[in-house]
Structure formats: structure tokens, C-alpha cells
Short mmCIF file of C-alpha atoms in Angstrom, two decimals:
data_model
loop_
_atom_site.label_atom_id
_atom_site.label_comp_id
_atom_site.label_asym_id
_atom_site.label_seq_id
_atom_site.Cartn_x
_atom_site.Cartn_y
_atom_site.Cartn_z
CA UNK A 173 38.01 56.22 -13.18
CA UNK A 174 35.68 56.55 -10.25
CA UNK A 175 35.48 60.54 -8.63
CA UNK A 176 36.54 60.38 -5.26
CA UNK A 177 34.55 62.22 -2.14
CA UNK A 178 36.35 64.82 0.00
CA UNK A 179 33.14 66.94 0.77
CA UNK A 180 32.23 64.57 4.08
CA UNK A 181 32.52 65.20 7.43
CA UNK A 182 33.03 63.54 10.78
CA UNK A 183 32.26 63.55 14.69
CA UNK A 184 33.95 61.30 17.68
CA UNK A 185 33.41 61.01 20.94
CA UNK A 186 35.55 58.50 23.08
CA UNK A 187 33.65 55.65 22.18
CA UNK A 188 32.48 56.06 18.58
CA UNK A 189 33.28 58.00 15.64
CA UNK A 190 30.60 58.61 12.88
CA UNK A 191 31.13 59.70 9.38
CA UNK A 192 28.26 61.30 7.40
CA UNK A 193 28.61 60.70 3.47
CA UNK A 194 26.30 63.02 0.80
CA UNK A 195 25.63 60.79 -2.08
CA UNK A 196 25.37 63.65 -4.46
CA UNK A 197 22.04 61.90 -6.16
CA UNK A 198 22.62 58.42 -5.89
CA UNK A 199 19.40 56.05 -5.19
CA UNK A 200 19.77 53.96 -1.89
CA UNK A 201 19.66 50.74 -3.29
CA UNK A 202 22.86 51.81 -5.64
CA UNK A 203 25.19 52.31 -2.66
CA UNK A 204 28.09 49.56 -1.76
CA UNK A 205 29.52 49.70 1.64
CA UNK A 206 32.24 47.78 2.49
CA UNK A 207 33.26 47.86 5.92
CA UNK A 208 36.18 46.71 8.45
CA UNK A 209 38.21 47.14 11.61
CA UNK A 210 40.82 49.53 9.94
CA UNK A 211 39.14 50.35 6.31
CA UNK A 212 35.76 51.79 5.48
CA UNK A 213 34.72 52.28 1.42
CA UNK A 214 31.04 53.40 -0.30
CA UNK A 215 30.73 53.49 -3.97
CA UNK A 216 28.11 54.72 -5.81
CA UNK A 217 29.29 54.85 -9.59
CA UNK A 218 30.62 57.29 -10.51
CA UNK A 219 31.72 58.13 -6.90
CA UNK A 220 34.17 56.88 -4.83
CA UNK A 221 34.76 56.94 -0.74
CA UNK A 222 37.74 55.38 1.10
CA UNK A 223 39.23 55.74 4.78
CA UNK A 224 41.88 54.40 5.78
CA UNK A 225 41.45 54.44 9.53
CA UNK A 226 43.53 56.12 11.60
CA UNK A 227 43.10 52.98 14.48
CA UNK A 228 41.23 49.78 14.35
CA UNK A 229 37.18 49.86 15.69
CA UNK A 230 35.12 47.00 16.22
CA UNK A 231 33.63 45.93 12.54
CA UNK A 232 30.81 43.28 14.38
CA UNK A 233 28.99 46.46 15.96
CA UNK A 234 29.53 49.15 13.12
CA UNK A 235 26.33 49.87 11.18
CA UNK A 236 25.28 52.10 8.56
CA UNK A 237 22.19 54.28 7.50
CA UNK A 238 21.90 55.15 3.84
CA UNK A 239 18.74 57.72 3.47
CA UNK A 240 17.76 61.71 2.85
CA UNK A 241 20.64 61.93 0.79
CA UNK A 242 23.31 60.93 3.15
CA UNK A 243 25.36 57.10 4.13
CA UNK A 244 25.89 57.88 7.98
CA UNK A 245 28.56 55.07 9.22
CA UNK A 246 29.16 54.32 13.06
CA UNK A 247 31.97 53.13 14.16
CA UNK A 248 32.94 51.90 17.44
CA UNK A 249 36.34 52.19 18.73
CA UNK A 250 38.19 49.81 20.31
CA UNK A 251 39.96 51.94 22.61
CA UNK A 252 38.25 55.13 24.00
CA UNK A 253 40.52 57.82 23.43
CA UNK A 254 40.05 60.84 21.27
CA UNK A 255 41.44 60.43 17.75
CA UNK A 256 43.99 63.24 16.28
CA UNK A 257 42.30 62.26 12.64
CA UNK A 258 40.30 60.39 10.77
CA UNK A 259 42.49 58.54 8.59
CA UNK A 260 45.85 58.22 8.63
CA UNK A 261 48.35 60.31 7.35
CA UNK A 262 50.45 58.85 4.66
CA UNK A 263 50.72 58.89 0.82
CA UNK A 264 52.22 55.26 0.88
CA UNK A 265 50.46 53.99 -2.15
CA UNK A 266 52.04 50.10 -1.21
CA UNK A 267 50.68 50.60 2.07
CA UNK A 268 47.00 51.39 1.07
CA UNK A 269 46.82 48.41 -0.97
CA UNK A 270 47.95 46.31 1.19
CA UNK A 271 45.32 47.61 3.70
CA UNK A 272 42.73 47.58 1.08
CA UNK A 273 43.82 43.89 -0.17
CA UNK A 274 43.91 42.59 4.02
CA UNK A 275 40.41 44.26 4.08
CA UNK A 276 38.78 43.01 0.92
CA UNK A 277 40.11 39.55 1.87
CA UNK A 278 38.47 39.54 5.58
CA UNK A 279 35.39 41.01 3.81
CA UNK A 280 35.01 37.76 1.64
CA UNK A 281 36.00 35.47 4.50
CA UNK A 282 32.80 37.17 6.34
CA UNK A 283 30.68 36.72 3.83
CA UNK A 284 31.81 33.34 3.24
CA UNK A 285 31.13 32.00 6.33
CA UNK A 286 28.18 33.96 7.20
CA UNK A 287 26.98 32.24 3.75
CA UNK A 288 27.99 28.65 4.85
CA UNK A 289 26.24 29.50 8.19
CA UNK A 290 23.25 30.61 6.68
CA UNK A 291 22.96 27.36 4.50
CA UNK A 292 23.85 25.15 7.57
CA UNK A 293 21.18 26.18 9.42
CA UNK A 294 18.71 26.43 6.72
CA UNK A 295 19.43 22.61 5.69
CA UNK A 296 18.98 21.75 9.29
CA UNK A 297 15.75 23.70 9.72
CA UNK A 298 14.13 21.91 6.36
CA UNK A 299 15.88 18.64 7.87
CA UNK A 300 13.51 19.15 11.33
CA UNK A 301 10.48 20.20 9.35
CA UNK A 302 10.54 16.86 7.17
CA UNK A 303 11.45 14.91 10.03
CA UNK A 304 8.80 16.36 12.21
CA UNK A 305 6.13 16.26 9.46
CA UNK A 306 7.21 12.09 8.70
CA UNK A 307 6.73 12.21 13.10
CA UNK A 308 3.09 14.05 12.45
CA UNK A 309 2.20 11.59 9.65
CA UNK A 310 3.52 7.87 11.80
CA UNK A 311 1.51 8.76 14.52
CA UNK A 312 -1.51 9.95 12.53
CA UNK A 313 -1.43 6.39 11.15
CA UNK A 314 -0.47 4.66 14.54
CA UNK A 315 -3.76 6.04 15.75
CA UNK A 316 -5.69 5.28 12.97
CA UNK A 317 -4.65 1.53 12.77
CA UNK A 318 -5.31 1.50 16.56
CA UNK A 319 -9.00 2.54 16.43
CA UNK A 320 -9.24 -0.18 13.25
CA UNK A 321 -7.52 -2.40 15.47
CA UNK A 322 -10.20 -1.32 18.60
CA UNK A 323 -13.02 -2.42 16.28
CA UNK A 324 -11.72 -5.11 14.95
CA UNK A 325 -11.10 -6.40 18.52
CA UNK A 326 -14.84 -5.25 19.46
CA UNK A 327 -16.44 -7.12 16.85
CA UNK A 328 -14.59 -10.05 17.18
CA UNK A 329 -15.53 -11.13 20.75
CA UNK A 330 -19.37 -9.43 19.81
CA UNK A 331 -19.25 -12.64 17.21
CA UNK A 332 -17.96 -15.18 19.63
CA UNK A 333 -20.80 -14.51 21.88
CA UNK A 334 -23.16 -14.25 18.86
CA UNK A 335 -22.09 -17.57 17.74
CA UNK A 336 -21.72 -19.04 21.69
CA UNK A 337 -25.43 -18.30 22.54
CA UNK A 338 -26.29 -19.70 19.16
CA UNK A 339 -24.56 -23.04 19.88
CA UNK A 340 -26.10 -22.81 23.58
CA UNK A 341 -29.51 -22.44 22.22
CA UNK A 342 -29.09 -25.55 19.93
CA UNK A 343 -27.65 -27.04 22.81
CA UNK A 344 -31.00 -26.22 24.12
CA UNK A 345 -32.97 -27.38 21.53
CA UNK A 346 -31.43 -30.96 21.17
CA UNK A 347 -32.19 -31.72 25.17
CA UNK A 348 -35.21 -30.97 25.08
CA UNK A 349 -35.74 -33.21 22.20
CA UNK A 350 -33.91 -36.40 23.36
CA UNK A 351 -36.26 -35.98 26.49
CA UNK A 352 -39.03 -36.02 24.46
CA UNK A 353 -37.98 -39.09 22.72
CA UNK A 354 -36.92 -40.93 25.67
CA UNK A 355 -40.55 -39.80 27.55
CA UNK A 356 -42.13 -41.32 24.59
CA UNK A 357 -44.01 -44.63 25.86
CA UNK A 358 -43.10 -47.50 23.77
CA UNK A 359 -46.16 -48.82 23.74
CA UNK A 360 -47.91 -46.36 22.07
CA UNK A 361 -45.09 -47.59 19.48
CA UNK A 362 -46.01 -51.08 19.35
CA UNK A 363 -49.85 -50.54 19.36
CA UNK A 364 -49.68 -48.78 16.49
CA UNK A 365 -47.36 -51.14 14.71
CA UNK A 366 -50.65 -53.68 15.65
CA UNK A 367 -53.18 -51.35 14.42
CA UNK A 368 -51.52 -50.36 10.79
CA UNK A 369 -53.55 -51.91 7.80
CA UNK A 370 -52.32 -53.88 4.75
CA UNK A 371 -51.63 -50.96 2.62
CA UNK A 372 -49.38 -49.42 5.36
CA UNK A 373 -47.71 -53.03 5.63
CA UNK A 374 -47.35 -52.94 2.47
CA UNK A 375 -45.88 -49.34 2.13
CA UNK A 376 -43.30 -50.58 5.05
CA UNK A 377 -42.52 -53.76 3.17
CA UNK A 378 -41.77 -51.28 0.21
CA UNK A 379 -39.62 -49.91 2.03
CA UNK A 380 -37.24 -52.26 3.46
CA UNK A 381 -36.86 -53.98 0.07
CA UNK A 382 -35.77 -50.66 -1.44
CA UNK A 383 -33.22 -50.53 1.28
CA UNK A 384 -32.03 -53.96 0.72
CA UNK A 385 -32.06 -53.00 -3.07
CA UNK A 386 -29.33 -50.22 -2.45
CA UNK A 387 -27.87 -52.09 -0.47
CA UNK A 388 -26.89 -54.51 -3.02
CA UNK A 389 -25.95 -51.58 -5.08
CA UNK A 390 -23.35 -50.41 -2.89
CA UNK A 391 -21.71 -54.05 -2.55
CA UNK A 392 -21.64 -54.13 -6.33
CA UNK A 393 -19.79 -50.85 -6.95
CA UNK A 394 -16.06 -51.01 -7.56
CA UNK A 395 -13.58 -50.51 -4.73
CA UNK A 396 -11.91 -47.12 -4.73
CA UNK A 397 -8.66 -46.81 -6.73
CA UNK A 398 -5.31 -47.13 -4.49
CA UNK A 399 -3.43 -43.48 -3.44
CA UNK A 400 -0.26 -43.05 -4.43
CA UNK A 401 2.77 -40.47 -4.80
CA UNK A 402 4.16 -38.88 -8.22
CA UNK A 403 7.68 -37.83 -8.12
CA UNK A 404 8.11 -34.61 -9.77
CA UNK A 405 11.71 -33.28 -10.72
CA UNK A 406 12.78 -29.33 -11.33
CA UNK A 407 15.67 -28.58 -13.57
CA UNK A 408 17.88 -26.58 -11.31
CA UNK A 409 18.04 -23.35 -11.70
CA UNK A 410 21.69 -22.18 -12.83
CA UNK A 411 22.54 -17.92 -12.06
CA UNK A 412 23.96 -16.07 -15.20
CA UNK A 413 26.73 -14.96 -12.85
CA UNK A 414 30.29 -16.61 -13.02
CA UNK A 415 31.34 -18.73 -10.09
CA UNK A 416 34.30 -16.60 -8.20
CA UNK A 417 31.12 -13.94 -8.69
CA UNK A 418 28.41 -16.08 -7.57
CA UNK A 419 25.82 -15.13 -4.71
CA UNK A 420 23.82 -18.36 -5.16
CA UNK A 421 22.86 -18.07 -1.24
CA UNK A 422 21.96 -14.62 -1.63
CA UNK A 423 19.67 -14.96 -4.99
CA UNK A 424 18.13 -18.09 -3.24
CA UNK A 425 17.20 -16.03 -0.28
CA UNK A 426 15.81 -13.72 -2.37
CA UNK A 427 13.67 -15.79 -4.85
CA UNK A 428 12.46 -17.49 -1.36
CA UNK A 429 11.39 -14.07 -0.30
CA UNK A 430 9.54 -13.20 -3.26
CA UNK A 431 7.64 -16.52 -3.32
CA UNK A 432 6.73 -16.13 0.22
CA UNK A 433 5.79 -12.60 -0.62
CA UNK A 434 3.43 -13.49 -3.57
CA UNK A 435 1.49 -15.99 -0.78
CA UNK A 436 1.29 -13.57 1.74
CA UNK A 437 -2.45 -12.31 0.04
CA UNK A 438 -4.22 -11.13 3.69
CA UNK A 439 -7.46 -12.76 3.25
CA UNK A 440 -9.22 -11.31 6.50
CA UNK A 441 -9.72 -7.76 5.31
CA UNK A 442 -13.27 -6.83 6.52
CA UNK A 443 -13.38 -4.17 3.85
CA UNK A 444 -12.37 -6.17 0.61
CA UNK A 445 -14.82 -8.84 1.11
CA UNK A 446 -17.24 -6.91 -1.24
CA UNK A 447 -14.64 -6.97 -4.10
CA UNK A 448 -14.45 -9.36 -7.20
CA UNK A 449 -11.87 -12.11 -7.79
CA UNK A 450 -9.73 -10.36 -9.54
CA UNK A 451 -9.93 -7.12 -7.19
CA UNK A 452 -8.36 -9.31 -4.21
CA UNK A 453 -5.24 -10.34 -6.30
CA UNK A 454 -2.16 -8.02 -5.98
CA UNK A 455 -0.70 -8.66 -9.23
CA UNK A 456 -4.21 -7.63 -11.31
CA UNK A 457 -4.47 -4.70 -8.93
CA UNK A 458 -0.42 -3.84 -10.10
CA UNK A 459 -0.97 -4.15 -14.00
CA UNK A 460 -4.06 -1.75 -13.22
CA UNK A 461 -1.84 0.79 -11.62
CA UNK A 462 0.79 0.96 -14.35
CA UNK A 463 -1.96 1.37 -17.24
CA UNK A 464 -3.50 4.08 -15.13
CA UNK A 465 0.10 5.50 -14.73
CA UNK A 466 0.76 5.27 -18.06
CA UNK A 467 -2.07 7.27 -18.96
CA UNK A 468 -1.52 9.76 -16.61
CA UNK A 469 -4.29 8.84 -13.93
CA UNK A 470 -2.05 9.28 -11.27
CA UNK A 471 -4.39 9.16 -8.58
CA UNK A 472 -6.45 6.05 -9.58
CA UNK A 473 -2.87 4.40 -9.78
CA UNK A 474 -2.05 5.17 -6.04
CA UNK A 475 -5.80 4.07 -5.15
CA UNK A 476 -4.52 0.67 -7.02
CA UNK A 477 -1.00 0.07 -5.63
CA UNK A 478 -2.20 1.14 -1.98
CA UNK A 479 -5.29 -1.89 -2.67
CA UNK A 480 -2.41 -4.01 -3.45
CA UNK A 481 -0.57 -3.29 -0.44
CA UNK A 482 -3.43 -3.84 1.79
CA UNK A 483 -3.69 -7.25 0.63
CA UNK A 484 0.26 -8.24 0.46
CA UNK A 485 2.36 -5.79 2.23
CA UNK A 486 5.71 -7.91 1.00
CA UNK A 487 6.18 -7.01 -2.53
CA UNK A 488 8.79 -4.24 -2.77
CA UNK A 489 7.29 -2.89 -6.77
CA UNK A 490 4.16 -1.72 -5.52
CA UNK A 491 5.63 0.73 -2.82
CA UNK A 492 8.54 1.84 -5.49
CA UNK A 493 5.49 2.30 -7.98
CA UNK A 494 3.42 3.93 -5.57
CA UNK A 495 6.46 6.34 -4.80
CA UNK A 496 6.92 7.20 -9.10
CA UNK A 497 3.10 8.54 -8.50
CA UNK A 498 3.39 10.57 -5.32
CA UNK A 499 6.41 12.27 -7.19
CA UNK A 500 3.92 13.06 -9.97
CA UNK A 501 1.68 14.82 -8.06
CA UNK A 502 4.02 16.33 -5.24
CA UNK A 503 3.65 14.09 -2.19
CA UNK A 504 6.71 14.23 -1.52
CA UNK A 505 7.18 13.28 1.85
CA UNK A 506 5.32 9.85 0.82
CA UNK A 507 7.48 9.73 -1.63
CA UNK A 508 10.17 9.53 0.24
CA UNK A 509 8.79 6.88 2.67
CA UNK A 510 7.10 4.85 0.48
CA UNK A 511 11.03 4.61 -1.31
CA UNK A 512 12.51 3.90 1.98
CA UNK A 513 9.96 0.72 2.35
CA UNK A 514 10.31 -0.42 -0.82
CA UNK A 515 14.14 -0.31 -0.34
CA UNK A 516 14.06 -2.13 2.88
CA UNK A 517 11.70 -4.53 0.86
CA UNK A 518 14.51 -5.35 -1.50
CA UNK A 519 16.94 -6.99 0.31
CA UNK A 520 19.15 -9.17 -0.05
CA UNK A 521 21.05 -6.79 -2.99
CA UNK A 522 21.36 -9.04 -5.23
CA UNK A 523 21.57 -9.26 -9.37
CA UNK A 524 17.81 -10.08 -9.72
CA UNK A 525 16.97 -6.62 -7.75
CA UNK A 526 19.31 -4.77 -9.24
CA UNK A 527 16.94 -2.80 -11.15
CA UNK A 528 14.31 -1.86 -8.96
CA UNK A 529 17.16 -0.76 -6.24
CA UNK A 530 18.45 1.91 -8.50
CA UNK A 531 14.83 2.83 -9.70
CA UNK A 532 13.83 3.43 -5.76
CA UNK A 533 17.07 5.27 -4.88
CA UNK A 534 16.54 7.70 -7.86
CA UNK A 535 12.87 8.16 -6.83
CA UNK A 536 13.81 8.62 -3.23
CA UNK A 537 16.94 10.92 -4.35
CA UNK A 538 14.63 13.45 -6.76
CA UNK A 539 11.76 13.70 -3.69
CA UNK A 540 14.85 14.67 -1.13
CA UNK A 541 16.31 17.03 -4.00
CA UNK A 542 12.55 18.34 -4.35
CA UNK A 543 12.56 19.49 -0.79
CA UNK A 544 15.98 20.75 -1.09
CA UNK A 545 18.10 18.47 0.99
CA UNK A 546 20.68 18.30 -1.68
CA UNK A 547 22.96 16.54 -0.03
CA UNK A 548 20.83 13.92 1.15
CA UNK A 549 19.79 13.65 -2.49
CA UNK A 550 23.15 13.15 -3.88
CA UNK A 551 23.61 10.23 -1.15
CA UNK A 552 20.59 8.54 -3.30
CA UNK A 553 21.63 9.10 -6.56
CA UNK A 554 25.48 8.14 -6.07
CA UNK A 555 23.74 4.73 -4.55
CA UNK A 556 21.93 4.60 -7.85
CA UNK A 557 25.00 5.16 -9.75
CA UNK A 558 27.17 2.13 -7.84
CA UNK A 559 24.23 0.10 -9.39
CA UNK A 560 24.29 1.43 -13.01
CA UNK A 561 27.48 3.36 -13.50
CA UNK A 562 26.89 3.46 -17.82
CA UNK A 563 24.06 5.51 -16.90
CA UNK A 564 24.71 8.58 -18.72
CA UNK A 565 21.46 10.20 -17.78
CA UNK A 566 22.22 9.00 -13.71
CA UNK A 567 25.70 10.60 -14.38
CA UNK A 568 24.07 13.86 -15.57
CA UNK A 569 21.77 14.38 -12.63
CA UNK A 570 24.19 13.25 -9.87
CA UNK A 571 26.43 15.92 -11.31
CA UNK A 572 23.92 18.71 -11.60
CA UNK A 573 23.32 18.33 -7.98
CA UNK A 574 27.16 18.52 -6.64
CA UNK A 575 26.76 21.76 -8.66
CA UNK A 576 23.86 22.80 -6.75
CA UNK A 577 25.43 21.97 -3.39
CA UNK A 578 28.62 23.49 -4.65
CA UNK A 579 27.21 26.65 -5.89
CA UNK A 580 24.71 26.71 -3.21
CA UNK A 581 28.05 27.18 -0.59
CA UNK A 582 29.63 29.59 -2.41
CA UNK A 583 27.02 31.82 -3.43
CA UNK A 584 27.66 35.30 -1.22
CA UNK A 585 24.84 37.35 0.46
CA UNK A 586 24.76 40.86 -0.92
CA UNK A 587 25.34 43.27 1.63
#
């Protein structure tokens, strides 16, 4: 049973009234203070302090110095007028509890909301600082593509006019030529056709019967074989799914997305020009990022996938890959974006994409729960779970995280 405290004293003037505790030994950081409008209480094992107040005071502006030995509380009073007492004067033991029970009850609705408060505003500040960094980071890139896009433009038209006064100097060339041809007196032609000897009549008879030779040739050789068509027939493709299920439009959109995706290879990098065959082809350049994955290389497999995406910016696997290795080593703002892509990538939802949608809301899900925007997180991961809902393991983590929220709201600060 706790030792109560009758050796403390008190002042008032109209406005305040101040109490001055001695705490007989006790360390600072030991003391508990509760405090409201009509009931004031330190403990300090083993000792005990209570007031019951002999009229309300304002509990938002009270404070409380604990140091030298001594808790001093201030109190302001709601109404300035000099009190007759401190506390009031009854031995009602009903009534003190109920006083104590009304105050301990306000005391936790305080604390509760100053703890939802708290939270609130601390989501929202981690909320601006992601959204401000993802800002930072889109217009770090904007201007980057821009001055690509600047030089790309500059040496463009430097190459049309390369290639313009090359075809005006050829232009050049030819005249000139054709003059001299046409200035050429065509008698000089004939008098030396007069003045040739019998070998060089000889060579020129050589000559045309060579011609006239392959001639013949030519008229002998076979006529060129007839073009034609060949019909070719597909076995249509039939969807696992039953019929009052189906989504044949929706699969056959997305097959005809993928197909277009896997020809959309951009063939005018500048940069990749230098590469081998098989460095230009997105699907080599994906089978080298999962082995280097695999094996832990995490940054030679985000050099691969982000190769890949240069060249075909359409294929939703390399951005969810890309995202799995950003996790790994803590990006986790790309991780989050490069999700989001990959996401808006893998429309429509269908069957076929089934898969890789739950894999990118999970990775998108544990980068939000990574920066601590929980409930963001969960958003992800219940998205995931729509998709797979056998998922035991995607049943654990969603769970552990309304936990974390949960706990996270109800979790008082220590006064």
C-alpha cells in the first residue's frame, strides 16, 4: 500500500495556485504526474500524492517542474478568486472515486488523441517527404531526357547538312563531268577509231563477240519461277476459363499487347550501337538479370533490366524485376515507382497476369511498409490478397501490418 504525502505545502494568488511536493529521495525520471481540471496525483513508489481540488483550473496551461528534490505544480484557475483550501473538504470515499475514475478517464482520452494526432501528422509529414522526393527525382529525369533530347536534336540537323553538302558536292561533280563529255569533239572520236591498228581491231572485235556470247547466255537461262501465296492456318487458341467466366476480349487484348510489346525493340539508341546481338535483345538482357539476381548481384541485375527497358519500355516483368532489386538494396522510392509502372504495364487484369499483379503489389506494398506508410502498404497487400487469397504467407503479412497500424494508434505517449 503506497505511503501517502501530507508534508507539502501551497501558495495562491487570484490567478494561480502552486503546490510544491518533496520527493523524499526519489530520482526525477521515477515521478508520475497525472494531472486535471479538478484532480492532481504524483507517485513515486512507495509514495503517494492526491488533491482533490477544491474548484476546477485550467488543465491545458498547468505545468510541472520535477528537480532539487521537489515536483512544483502550477495551476491556473479558472476563476480568480482566493480559495478557502486546497482540496476539498469531505471524507466521501464514493465521491473521490468517482472524481478519480472521471479524471483517469479524461487523462486517457488526452493521451489518446494527442497519440492519434501525433501519428496523423507524422504519416502526413513522411507522406510529403516521399511525395516531394518522387517530385525531386521526375524532374531530375525530365531535365536529363531534355538535354539528351537537345543533342539528339543538334546532331540530327548537323547530319542533314553533313549529308546535304555531300549530295551538293556530287551534284557538283556530275555537271561538271557531263560538260566535259558533251565539250568533247566527236571527231577526235572518229579519228581515232581511223587510226587504231589491227590488234586494237581485233581487241574490239573481241569484245563485241564476248558480249554477244552473254548475251546468248542470258536468253538461254530459265524463266524465273511464278510467285504465289501459301495459306497458313492457326489452331485457335481456347482460354482454360469456363464460358459464364470467360474474358476472351480481355485475354485477347492482352496477348495483343504483349506481342506488340515484344516488337517494340527501339533500334535508334545512339548509345547501344556498340553492343553485340544479343546485348540489343530484351529478353537475353532479362534471363541475365534474374541469374545475376539469383546470385545476389543485385546491382549488375538493375544495370540489366534498366538495358532492357531502354530498348522496349512495354514489357511490364522487367520494371516488376527491377523493383524485387531496388528492395534488395533499399531504393525504395524506385521501388515504389518502378511497381507503379509495371502495374500500369499490366493491364487489362486478366488470368494470364494474374501472377505478376500480385508479385508487383506485394513489392510495391513492402517498399511503402519500409518507409512506414502502413496504411498505404496494407492497400497493396489486401490487392495482392484479392488475387491469391490461399496465400497463407500473403495472409500472414497483411495481418502483421493491421497490427502495426492498430498498435501504432493505440500506443500512449508517456507523460
Amino acid at each position: 500500500m503506497p505511503l501517502l504525502v501530507t508534508d507539502y505545502s501551497w501558495t495562491q494568488t487570484e490567478g494561480t495556485v502552486c503546490i510544491s511536493v518533496p520527493l523524499k529521495g526519489a530520482k526525477a525520471g521515477k515521478v508520475d504526474i497525472l494531472s486535471t481540471d479538478e484532480y492532481i496525483k504524483l507517485h513515486f513508489p512507495p509514495y503517494l500524492f492526491e488533491a482533490f481540488l477544491f474548484e476546477p483550473v485550467d488543465d491545458e496551461r498547468s505545468t510541472a517542474k520535477v528537480g532539487n528534490g521537489v515536483a512544483v505544480i502550477s495551476l491556473p484557475k479558472r476563476t480568480n478568486k482566493m480559495w478557502q483550501h486546497l482540496m476539498i473538504n469531505t471524507d466521501d470515499k464514493e465521491k473521490k472515486k468517482e472524481i478519480r475514475e472521471r479524471a483517469l478517464l479524461k487523462y486517457q482520452q488526452k493521451l489518446s488523441s494527442e497519440s492519434k494526432t501525433k501519428a496523423e501528422r507524422k504519416h502526413a509529414e513522411k507522406k510529403y517527404a516521399l511525395e516531394t522526393m518522387m517530385k525531386l527525382e521526375k524532374e531530375e529525369r525530365d531535365s536529363i531526357q531534355g538535354m539528351k533530347d537537345r543533342e539528339r536534336e543538334k546532331t540530327t540537323t548537323e547530319l542533314a547538312e553533313w549529308q546535304l553538302r555531300q549530295k551538293e558536292k556530287a551534284d557538283e561533280e556530275l555537271k561538271l563531268q557531263s560538260q566535259r563529255v558533251k565539250n568533247k569533239p566527236k571527231a577526235l572520236t572518229e579519228k581515232q577509231n581511223l587510226g587504231c591498228s589491227d590488234g586494237e581491231k581485233v581487241k574490239i572485235n573481241q569484245r563485241g563477240d564476248s558480249k554477244a556470247k552473254s548475251k546468248r547466255k542470258q536468253a538461254d537461262l530459265p524463266a524465273p519461277r511464278l510467285s504465289g501465296n501459301i495459306q497458313v492456318t492457326f489452331t485457335p487458341r481456347v482460354f482454360p476459363t469456363a464460358l459464364r467466366e470467360s474474358r476472351v476480349p480481355e485475354e485477347e487484348e492482352w496477348l495483343k499487347k504483349q506481342a506488340e510489346a515484344r516488337r517494340a525493340v527501339s533500334a535508334d539508341i545512339e548509345e547501344l550501337k556498340d553492343l553485340k546481338e544479343e546485348e540489343r535483345n530484351p529478353d537475353w538482357l532479362k534471363d541475365k538479370g534474374d541469374k545475376c539476381f539469383a546470385t545476389g548481384d543485385f546491382l549488375g541485375a538493375v544495370n540489366a533490366y534498366s538495358l532492357a527497358i531502354r530498348l522496349n519500355r512495354k514489357i511490364p516483368a522487367l520494371y516488376s524485376n527491377r523493383a524485387a532489386c531496388h528492395l534488395k538494396l533499399k531504393n525504395l522510392h524506385k521501388a515504389v515507382e518502378d511497381s507503379s509502372q509495371a502495374l500500369d504495364l499490366l493491364t487489362p487484369p486478366v488470368a494470364a497476369n494474374a501472377a505478376a499483379r500480385a508479385r508487383a503489389h506485394v513489392r510495391r506494398g513492402s517498399a511503402l511498409c519500409q518507409l512506414q506508410l502502413y496504411a498505404e502498404g496494407l492497400q497493396d497487400f489486401q490487392a495482392a490478397l484479392k488475387i491469391d487469397p490461399h496465400n497463407e504467407a500473403l495472409q500472414a503479412d497483411t495481418q502483421s501490418i493491421r497490427d502495426i497500424i492498430q498498435g501504432s494508434a493505440a500506443d500512449p505517449t508517456t507523460h
